[in-house]
Short mmCIF file of C-alpha atoms in Angstrom, two decimals:
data_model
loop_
_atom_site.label_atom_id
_atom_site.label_comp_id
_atom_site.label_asym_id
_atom_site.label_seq_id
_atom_site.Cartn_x
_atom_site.Cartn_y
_atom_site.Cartn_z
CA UNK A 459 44.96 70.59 130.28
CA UNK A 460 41.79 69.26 128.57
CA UNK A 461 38.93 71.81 128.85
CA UNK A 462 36.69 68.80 130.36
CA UNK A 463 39.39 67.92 133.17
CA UNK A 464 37.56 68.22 136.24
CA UNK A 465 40.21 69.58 139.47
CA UNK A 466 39.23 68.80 143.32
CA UNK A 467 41.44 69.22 145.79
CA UNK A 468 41.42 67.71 149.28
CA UNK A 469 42.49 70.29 151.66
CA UNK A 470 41.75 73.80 152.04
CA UNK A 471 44.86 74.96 153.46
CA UNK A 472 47.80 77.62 152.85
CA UNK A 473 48.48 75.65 149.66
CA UNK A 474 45.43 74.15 148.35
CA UNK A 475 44.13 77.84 148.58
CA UNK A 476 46.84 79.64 146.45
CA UNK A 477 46.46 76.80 144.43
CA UNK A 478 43.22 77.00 143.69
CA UNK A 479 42.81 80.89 143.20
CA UNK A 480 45.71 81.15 140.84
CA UNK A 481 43.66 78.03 138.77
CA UNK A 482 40.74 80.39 138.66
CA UNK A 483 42.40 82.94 137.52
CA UNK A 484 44.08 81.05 134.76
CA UNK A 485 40.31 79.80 133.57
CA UNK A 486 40.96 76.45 135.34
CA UNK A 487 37.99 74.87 136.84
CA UNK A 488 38.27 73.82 140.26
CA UNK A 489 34.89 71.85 141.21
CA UNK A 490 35.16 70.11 144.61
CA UNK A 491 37.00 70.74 147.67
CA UNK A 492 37.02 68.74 150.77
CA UNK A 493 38.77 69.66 154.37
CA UNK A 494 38.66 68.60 157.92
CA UNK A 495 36.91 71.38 158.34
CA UNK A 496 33.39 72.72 157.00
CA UNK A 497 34.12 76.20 157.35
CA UNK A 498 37.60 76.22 155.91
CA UNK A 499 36.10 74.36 152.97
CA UNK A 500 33.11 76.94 152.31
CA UNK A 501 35.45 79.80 152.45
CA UNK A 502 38.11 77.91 149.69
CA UNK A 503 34.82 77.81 147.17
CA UNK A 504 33.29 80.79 148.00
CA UNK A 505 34.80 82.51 145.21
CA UNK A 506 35.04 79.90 142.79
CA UNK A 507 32.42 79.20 140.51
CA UNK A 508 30.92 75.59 140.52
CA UNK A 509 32.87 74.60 143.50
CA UNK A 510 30.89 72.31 145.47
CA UNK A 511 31.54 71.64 148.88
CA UNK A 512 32.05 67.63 150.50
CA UNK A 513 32.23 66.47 154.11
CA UNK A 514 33.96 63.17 152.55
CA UNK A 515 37.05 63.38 151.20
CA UNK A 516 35.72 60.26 148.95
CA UNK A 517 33.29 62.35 147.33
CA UNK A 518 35.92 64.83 146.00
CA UNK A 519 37.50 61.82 144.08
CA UNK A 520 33.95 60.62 142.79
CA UNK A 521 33.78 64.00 141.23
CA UNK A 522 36.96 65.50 139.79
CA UNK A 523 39.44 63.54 137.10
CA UNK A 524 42.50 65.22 138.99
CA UNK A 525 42.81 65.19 142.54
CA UNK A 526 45.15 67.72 144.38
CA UNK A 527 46.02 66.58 147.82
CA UNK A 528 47.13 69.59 149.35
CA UNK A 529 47.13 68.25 153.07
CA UNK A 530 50.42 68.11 155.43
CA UNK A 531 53.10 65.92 154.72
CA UNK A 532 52.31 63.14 156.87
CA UNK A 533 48.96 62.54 155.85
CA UNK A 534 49.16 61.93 152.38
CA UNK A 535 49.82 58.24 152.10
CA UNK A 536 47.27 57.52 154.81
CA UNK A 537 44.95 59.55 152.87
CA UNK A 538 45.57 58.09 149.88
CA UNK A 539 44.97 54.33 151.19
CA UNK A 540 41.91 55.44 152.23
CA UNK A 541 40.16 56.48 149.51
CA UNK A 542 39.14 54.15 146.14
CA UNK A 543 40.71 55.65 142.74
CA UNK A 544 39.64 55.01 139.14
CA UNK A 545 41.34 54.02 136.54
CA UNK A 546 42.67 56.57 134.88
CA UNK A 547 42.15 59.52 136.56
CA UNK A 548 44.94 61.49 138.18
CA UNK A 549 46.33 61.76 141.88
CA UNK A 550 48.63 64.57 142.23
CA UNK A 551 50.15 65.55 145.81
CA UNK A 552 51.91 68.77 146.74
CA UNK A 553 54.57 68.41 149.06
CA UNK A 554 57.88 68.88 148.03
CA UNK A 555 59.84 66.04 150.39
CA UNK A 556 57.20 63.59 149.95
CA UNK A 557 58.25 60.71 147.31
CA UNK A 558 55.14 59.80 144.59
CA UNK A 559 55.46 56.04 146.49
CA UNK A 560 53.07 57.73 149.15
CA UNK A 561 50.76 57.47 146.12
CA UNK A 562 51.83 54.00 146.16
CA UNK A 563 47.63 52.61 146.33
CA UNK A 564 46.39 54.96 143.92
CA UNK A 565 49.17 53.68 141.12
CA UNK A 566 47.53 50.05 142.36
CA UNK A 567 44.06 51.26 141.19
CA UNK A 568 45.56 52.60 137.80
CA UNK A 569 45.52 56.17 138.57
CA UNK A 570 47.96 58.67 137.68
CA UNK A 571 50.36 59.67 140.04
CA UNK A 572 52.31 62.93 140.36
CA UNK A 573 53.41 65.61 142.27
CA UNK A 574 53.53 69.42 141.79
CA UNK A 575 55.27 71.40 143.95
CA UNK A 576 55.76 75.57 143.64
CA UNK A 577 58.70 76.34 145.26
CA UNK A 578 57.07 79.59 146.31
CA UNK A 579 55.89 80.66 150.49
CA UNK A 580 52.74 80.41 151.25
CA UNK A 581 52.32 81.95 154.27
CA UNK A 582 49.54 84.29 153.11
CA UNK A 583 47.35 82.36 150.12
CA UNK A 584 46.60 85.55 148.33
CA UNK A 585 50.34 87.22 147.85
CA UNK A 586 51.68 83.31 147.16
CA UNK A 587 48.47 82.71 144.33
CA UNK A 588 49.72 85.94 142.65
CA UNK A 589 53.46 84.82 142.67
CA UNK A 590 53.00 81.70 141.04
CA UNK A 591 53.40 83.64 138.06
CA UNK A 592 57.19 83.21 137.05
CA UNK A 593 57.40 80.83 139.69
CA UNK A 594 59.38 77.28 139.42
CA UNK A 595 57.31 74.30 140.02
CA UNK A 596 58.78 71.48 140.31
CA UNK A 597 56.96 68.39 138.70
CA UNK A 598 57.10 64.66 138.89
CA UNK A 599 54.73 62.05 136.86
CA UNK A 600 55.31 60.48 133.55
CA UNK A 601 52.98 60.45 130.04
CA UNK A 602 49.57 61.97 130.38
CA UNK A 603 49.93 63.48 133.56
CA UNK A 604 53.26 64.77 133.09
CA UNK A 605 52.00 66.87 129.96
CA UNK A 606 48.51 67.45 132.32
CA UNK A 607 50.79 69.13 134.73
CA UNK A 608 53.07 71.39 132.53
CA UNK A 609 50.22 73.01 130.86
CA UNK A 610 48.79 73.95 134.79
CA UNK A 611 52.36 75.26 135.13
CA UNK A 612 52.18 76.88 131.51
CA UNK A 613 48.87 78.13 132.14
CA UNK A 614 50.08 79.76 135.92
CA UNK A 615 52.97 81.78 133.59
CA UNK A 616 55.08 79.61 135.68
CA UNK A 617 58.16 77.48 135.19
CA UNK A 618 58.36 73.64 134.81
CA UNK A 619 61.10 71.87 136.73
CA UNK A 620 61.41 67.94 136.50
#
């Protein structure tokens, strides 16, 4: 991961939460969130410094090169319509039976497209952010990305599945 690459995620969830603590902890910036709710958002950047906090799901894209969509399954390609990618930058979605064609608008703009999925519980974020260490993850995205995404898994202390 470049030392520039700016991480958002859209979601504050089970997921997006684990996520985004263990990325912390691994000295990986995570500088936007955006949820359905207010509150759930404030308390996912609370402890990370930098975080900034968006009503607008739109504005987390504006601001991060990688964008984790940590947000139930059936929401993702909806979401992902719905919002206006650059060129470039990286769309990465966490669900582990969704297909990266849910992604399918995002490819259209020229973003990357991917998916990361820990194959890890997450029932409580805390116990699953500290277990992503020796984890498997399982990855999908090609070139760039694809290298983007095994150092996040190298930099976890995790393990890379394709």
């Amino acid at each position: 991961m470049s030392d520039s690459a700016r991480i958002g995620f859209i979601g504050a969830g089970r997921v997006g939460l684990a996520l985004s603590r263990a990325f912390a902890r691994a000295g990986i910036p995570v500088v936007a969130v955006a949820s359905r709710g207010r509150a759930s958002a404030e308390a996912f950047a609370a402890p990370l410094a930098g975080c900034r906090v968006f009503d607008m799901p739109q504005a987390v894209v504006d601001s991060a090169d990688t964008v984790f969509l940590s947000v139930p399954d059936d929401v993702i390609a909806p979401l992902a319509a719905s919002l206006r990618w650059r060129s470039g930058m990286a769309v990465v979605h966490c669900s582990g039976a969704s297909e990266l064609t849910a992604l399918a608008v995002a490819r259209a703009a020229d973003a990357q497209v991917g998916s990361f999925h820990p194959l890890l519980m997450f029932a409580d974020p805390e116990v699953a952010a500290a277990a992503l260490a020796g984890c498997a993850i399982a990855l999908e995205a090609e070139g760039a990305l694809l290298l983007e995404l095994e150092a996040l898994v190298a930099a976890l202390g995790a393990q890379t599945l394709r």
